[in-house]
Coordinates of C-alpha atoms and ligand atoms in Angstrom, one line a residue:
X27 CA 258.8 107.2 66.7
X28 CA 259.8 107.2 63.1
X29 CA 262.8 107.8 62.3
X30 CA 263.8 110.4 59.4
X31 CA 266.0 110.8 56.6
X32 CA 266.8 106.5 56.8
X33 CA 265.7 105.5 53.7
X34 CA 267.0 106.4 50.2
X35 CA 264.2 108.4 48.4
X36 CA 263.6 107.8 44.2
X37 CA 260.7 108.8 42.0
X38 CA 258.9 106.4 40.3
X39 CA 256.5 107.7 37.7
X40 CA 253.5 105.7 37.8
X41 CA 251.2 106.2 35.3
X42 CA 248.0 104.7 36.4
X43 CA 248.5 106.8 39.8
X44 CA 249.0 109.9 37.6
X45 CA 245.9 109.1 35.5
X46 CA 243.7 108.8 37.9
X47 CA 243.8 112.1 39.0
X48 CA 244.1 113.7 35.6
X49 CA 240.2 111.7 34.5
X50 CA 238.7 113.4 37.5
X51 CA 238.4 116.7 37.2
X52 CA 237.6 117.1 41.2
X53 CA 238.8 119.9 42.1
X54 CA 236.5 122.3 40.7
X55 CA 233.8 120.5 42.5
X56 CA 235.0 121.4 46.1
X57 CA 235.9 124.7 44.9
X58 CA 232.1 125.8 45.3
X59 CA 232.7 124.2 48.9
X60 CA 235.1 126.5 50.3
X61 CA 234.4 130.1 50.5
X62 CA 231.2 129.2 53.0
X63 CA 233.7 126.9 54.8
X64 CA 236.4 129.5 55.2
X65 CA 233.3 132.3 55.6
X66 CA 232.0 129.7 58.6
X67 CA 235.1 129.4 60.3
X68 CA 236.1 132.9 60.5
X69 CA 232.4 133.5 61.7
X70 CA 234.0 131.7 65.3
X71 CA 236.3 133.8 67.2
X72 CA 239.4 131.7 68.0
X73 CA 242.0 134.6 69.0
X74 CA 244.8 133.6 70.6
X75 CA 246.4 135.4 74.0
X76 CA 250.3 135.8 74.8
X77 CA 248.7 135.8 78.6
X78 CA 246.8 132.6 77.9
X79 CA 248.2 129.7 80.3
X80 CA 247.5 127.6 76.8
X81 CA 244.0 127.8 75.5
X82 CA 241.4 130.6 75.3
X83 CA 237.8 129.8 75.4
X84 CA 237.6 131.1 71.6
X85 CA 240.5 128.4 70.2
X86 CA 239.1 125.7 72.3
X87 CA 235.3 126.3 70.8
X88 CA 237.2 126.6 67.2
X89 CA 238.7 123.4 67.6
X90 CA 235.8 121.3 68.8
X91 CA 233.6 122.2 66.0
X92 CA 236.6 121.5 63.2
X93 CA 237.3 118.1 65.5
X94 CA 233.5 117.3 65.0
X95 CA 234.0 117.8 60.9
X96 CA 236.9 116.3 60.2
X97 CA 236.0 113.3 62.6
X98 CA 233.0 112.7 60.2
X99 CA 235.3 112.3 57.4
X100 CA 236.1 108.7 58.7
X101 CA 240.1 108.8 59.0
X102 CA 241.8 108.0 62.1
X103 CA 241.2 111.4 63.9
X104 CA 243.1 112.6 67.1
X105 CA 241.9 115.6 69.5
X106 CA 244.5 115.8 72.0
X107 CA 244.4 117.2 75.4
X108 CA 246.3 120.1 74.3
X109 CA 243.6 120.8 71.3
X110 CA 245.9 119.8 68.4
X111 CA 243.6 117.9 65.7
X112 CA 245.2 114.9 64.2
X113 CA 244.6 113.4 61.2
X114 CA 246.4 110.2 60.2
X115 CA 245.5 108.8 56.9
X116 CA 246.9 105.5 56.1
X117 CA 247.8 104.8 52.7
X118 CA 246.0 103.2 50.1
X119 CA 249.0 101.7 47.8
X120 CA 248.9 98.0 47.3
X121 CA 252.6 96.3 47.8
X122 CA 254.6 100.0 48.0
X123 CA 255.7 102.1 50.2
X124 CA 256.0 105.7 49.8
X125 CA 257.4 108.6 52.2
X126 CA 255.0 110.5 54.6
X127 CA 253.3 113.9 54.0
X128 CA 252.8 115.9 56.1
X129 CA 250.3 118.8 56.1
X130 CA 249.5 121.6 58.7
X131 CA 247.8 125.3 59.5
X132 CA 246.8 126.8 62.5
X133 CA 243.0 127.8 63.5
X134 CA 244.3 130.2 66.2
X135 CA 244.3 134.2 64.9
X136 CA 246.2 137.2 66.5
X137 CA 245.9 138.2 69.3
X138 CA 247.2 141.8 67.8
X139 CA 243.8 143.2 66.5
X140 CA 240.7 142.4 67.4
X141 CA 239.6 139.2 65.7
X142 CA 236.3 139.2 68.0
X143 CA 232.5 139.2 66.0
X144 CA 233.8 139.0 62.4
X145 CA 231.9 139.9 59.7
X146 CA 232.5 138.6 56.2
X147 CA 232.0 140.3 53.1
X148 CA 232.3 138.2 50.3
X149 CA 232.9 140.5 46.7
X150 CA 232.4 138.2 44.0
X151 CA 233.3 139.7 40.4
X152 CA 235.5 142.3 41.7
X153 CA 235.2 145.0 39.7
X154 CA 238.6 146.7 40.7
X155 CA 236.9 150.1 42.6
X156 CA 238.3 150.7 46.0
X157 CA 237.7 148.7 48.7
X158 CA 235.8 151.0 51.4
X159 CA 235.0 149.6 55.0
X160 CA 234.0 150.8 58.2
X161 CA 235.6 153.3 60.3
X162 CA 237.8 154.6 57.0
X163 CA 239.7 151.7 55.8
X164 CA 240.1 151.4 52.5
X165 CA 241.7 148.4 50.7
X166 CA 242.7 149.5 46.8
X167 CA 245.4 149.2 44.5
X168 CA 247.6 151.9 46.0
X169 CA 248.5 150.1 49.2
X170 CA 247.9 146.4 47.8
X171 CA 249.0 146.3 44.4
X172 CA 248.3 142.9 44.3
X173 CA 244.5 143.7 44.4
X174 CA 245.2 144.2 40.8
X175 CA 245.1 140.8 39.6
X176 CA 241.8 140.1 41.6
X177 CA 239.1 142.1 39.2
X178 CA 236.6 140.0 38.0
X179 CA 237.6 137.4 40.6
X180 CA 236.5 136.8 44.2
X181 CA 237.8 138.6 47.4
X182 CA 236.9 138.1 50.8
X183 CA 237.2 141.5 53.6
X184 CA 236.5 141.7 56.9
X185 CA 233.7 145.0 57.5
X186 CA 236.4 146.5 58.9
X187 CA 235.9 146.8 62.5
X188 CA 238.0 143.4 62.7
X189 CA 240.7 141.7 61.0
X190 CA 239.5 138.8 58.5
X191 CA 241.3 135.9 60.4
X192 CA 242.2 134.6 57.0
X193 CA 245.7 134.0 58.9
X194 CA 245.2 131.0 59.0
X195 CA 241.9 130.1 58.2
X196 CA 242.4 129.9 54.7
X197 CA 244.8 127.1 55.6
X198 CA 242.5 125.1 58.0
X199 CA 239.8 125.9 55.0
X200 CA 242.5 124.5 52.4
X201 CA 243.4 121.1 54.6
X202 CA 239.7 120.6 55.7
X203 CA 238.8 120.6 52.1
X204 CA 241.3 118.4 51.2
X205 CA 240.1 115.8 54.2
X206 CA 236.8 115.9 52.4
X207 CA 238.0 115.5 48.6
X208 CA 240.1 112.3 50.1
X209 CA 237.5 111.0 52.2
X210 CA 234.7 110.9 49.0
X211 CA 237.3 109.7 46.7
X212 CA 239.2 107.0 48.3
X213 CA 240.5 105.5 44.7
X214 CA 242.8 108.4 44.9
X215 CA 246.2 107.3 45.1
X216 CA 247.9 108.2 48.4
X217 CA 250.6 107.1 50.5
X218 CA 250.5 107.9 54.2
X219 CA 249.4 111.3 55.0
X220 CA 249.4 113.3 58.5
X221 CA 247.6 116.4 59.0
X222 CA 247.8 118.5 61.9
X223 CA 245.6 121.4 62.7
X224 CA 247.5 123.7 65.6
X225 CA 246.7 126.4 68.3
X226 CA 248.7 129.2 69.2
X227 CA 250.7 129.9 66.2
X228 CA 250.6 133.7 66.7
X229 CA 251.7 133.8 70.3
X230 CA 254.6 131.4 69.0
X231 CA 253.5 128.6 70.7
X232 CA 251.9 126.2 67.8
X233 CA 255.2 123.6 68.2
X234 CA 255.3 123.5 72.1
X235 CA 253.3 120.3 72.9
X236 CA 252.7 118.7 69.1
X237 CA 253.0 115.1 69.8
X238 CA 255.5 113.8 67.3
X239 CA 253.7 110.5 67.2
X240 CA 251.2 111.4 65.2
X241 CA 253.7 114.2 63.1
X242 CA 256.3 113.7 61.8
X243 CA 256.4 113.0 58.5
X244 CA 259.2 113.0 55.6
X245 CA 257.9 115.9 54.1
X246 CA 256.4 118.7 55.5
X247 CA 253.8 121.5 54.2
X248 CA 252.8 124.1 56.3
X249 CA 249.5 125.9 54.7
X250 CA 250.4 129.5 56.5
X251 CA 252.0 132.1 53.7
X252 CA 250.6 134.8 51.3
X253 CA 250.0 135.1 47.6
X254 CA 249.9 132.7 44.7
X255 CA 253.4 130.6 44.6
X256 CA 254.9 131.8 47.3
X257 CA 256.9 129.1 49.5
X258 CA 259.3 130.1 52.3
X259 CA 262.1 127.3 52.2
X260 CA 264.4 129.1 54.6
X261 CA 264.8 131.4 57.4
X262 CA 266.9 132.8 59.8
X263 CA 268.4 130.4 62.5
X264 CA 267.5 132.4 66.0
X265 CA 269.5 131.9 69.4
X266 CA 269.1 134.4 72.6
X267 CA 271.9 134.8 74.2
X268 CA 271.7 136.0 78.0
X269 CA 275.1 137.0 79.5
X270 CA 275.5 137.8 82.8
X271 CA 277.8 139.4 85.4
X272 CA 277.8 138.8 88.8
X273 CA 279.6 141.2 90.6
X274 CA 280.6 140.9 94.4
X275 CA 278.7 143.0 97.1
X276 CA 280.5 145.5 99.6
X277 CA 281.7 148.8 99.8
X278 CA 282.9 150.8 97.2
X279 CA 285.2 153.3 99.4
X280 CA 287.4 149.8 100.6
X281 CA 286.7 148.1 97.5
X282 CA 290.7 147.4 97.2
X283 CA 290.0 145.3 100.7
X284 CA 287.2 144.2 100.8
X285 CA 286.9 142.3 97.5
X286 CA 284.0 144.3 95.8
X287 CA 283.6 144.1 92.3
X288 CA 281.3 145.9 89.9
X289 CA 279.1 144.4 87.3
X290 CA 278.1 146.6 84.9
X291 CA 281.5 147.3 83.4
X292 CA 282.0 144.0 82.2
X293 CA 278.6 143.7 80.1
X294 CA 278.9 147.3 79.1
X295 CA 282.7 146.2 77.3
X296 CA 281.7 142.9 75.9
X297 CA 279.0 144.7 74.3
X298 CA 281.4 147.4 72.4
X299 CA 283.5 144.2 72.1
X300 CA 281.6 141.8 69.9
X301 CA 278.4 144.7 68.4
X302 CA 280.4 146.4 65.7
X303 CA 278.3 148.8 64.1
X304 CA 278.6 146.9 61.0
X305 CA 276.8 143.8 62.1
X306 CA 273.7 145.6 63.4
X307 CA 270.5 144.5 62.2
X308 CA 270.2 148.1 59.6
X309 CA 273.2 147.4 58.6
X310 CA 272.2 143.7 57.4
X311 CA 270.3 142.5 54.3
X312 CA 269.8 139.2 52.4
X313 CA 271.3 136.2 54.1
X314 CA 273.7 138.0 56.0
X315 CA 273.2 137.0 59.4
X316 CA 273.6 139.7 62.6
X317 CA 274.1 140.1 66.1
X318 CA 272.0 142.9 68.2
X319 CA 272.3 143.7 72.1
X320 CA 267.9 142.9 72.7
X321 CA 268.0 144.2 76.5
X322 CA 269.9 145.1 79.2
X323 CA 269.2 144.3 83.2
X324 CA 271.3 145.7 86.3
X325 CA 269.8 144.6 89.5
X326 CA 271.5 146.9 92.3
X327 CA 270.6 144.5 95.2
X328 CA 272.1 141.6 93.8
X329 CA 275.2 143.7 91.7
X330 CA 274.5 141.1 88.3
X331 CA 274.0 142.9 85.1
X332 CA 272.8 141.0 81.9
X333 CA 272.6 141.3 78.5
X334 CA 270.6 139.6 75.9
X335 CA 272.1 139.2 72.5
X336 CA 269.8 138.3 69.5
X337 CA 272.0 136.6 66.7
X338 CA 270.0 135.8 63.5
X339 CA 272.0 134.0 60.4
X340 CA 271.6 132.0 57.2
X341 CA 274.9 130.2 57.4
X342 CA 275.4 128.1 60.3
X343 CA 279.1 129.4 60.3
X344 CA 278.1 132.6 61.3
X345 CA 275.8 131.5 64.3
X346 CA 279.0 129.5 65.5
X347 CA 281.5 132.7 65.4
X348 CA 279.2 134.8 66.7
X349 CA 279.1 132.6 70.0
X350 CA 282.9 131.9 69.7
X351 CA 283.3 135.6 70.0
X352 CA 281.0 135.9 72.9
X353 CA 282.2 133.6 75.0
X354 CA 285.5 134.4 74.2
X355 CA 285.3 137.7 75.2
X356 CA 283.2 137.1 78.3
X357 CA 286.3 134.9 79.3
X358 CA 288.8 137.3 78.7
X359 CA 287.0 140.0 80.6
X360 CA 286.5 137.8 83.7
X361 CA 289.7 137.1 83.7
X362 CA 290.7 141.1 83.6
X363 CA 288.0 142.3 85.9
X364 CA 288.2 139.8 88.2
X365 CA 284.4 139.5 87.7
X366 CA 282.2 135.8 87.3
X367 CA 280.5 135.8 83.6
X368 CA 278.0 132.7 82.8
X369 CA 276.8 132.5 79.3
X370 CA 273.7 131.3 78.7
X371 CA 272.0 129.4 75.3
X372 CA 268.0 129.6 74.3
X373 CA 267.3 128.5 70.8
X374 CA 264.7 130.4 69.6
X375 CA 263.6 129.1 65.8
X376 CA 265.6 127.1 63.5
X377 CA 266.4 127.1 59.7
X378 CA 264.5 124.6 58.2
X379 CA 266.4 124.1 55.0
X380 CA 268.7 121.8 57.7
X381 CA 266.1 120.1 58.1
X382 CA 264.5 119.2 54.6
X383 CA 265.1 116.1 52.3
X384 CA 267.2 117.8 49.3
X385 CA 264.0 116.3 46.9
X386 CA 261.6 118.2 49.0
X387 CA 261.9 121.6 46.8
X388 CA 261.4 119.5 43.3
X389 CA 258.5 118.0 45.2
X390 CA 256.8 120.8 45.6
X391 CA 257.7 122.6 42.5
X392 CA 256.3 120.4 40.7
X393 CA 253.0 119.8 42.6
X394 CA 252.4 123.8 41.9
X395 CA 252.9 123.6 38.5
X396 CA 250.6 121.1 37.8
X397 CA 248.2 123.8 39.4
X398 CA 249.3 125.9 37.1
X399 CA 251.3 128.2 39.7
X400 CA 254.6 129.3 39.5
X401 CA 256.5 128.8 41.5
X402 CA 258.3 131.5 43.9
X403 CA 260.7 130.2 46.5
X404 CA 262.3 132.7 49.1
X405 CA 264.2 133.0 52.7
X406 CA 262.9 135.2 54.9
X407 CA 264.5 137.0 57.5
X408 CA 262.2 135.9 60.1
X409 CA 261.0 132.3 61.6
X410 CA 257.7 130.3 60.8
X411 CA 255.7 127.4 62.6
X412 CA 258.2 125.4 60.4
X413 CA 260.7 127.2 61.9
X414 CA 260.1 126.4 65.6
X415 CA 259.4 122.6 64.8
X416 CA 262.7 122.8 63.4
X417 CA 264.5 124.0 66.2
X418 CA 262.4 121.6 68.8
X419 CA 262.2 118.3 67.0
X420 CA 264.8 119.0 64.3
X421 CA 262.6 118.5 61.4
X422 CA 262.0 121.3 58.2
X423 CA 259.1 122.0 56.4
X424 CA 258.0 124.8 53.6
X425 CA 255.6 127.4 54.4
X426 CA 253.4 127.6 51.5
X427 CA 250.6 130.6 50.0
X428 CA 246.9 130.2 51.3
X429 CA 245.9 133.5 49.6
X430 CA 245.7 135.6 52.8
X431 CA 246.7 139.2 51.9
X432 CA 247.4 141.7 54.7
X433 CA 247.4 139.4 58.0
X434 CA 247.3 141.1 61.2
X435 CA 245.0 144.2 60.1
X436 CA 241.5 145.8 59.5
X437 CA 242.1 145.8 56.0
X438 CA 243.2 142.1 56.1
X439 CA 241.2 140.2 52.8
X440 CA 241.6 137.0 51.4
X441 CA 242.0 135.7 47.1
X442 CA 239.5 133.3 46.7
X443 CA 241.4 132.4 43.5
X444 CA 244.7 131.8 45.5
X445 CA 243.0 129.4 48.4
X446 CA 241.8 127.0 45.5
X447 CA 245.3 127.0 43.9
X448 CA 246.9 126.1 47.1
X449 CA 244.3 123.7 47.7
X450 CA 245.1 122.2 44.2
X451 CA 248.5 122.2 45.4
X452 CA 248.3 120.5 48.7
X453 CA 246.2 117.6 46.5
X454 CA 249.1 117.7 44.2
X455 CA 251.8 117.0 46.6
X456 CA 249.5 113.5 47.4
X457 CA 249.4 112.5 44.4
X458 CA 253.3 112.8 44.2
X459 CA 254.5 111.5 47.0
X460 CA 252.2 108.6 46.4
X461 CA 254.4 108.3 43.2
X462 CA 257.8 108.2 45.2
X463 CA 259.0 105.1 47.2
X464 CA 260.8 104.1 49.5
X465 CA 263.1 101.4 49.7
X466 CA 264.4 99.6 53.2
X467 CA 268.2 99.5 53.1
Ligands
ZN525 ZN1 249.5 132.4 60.4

């Protein structure tokens, strides 16, 4: 296994690297390339199912047919047993070594609307008119204001009896293209490069059994978000916190004798203990973190009541009072009421800004201006893929735009415009990590 943040990181502008990619102008040439690509692999129904032991027939179908085309591409190609797609790419640099990149999507799609028999309507020249599909969906400038910068350009819907399955397709369609332009082009500058291509994303599942011997790379681009620019470089850290009581069985009239204690009085007080109003999740914006009671659980039979806490922060500080003050309290009311407490700790998702090399954000900025994108850097109050490798294998990565608008809906549609910038970005960020290096210390 590699191990990460060892070595000291530096740029080095090198100019014949830089050059090289600046004579060809290749990116316009796959450009033409990817809207039947993306319009093909939309075409195959990969949905994914919370009920699903791991694979559905759909994903596993999905995945053999992008295994067979990236395979062709002639890079060290991995199909594991649990339908991840590995790509390793060695790099190309003579006498230098520069850090790893790392690059993923997922071909999986919700399992939230249907996402079965898509049909594909590709609008080229949009000419700015509303957006009408079956069964009354409309897509226009009223509920996606964003449409507005699309006339004239192209703009892929769904007919609207499905969702599009742009999320993530249009990052499988942004990677796959990248394979190829690498695989034609092999003077391209490039240091080592790992691509992964994951089920199960949107049943939350995409990090459980990634091998980290063939990810794991110093920097790490995950091709999964929205609109042109957009990069999510943090998010909220995410623990579960189940309490539980277990009370003592017996009668209640001889209770004073017979030692039988009740447990729903203890969760019910440690709740009104450590949920002030304040720190409920309405009341709780920006990087402020909070702390909600999820659920609730008496069970009669056994006398144990539980209580499941979400707490969601920015600031590690936070996550650590918030437990302080739960255990604490737990303690103090088993010591009152005479009642066992046990406190239990399920990490959830993690905040990858712990997780990502301090250069990583100048990295990338500077890969999307060179594509002439702007960029747009937020935190979002939620987790990612990036997020859950973060909290298994302690790792970060940046979730960046693949030009999927509306995810997760009949009127889902995708910017053609968008997918080729972000494919101009991911191509960016090899040709400057291939200008850092690394030095043993
Ligand atoms: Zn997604």
């Amino acid at each position: 296994m590699r191990k990460l943040l060892a070595w000291p990181v530096v740029f080095a502008l090198l100019f014949s690297a830089a050059a090289a990619f600046a004579k060809t102008n290749i990116t316009n040439k796959y450009r033409t390339g990817m809207i039947p690509r993306f319009v093909k692999y939309v075409q195959i129904d990969s949905m994914s199912d919370v009920n699903a032991e791991w694979m559905t027939p759909g994903q596993e179908k999905m995945a053999q047919a992008l295994y067979e085309e990236i395979k062709a591409f002639g890079f060290p190609t991995y199909f594991s047993k649990d339908k991840y797609i590995y790509v390793n790419i060695p790099s190309n640099l003579k006498n230098r070594r520069t850090p790893v990149l790392g690059l993923s999507a997922h071909y999986d799609t919700t399992p939230d609307i249907i996402g079965v028999g898509i049909k594909p309507r590709v609008i080229k020249n949009y000419d700015g008119k509303p957006i009408v599909l079956k069964n009354g969906h409309v897509i226009d400038f009223n509920s996606d204001p964003y449409l507005r910068n699309m006339i004239g350009k192209t703009v892929v819907t769904s007919d609207g009896t499905t969702n599009l399955g742009a999320d993530d397709k249009a990052g499988v369609t942004i990677l796959v293209t990248l394979l190829q332009t690498l695989a034609e082009n092999p003077k391209l500058p490039h240091g080592p490069i790992q691509v992964v291509i994951t089920p199960n994303e949107d049943v939350g599942r995409s990090a459980e059994r990634l091998e980290l011997e063939y990810y794991h790379p110093d920097y790490a681009f995950d091709f999964d978000g929205g609109v042109d620019g957009e990069a999510l470089i943090g998010n909220f850290s995410a623990d579960r916190i189940v309490v539980t009581a277990q009370g003592v069985n017996g009668h209640q009239s001889y209770a004073a004798e017979n030692g039988y204690r009740n447990s729903v009085k203890p969760i019910a007080d440690l709740i009104a203990k450590v949920v002030p109003a304040q720190s409920l999740p309405n009341n709780s914006t920006g990087t402020q973190g909070y702390i909600e009671p999820r659920e609730l659980r008496s069970d009669l039979q056994n006398n144990t009541t539980s209580a499941a806490f979400h707490l969601r922060y920015f600031n590690p500080e936070d996550g650590k009072r918030y437990l302080r003050d739960i255990k604490q309290k737990a303690d103090s009311l088993s010591d009152a009421l005479d009642v066992r407490i046990k406190v239990e700790i399920i990490k959830q998702y993690e905040n990858v800004e712990y997780g990502v090399k301090p250069e990583a954000l100048d990295l990338l900025k500077k890969a999307m201006e060179d594509a002439g994108v702007t960029p747009n850097p937020k935190k979002e109050r939620a987790g990612t893929t990036s997020a859950m490798i973060m909290a298994k294998y302690g790792f970060g990565g940046y979730t960046i735009f693949t030009g999927q608008n509306n995810p997760h809906a009949f009127t889902e549609w995708l910017s053609e415009e968008d997918m080729f910038r972000a494919y101009q970005t991911a191509l960016n960020l090899v040709k400057y990590t291939a200008q850092m290096s690394i030095s043993d210390k």
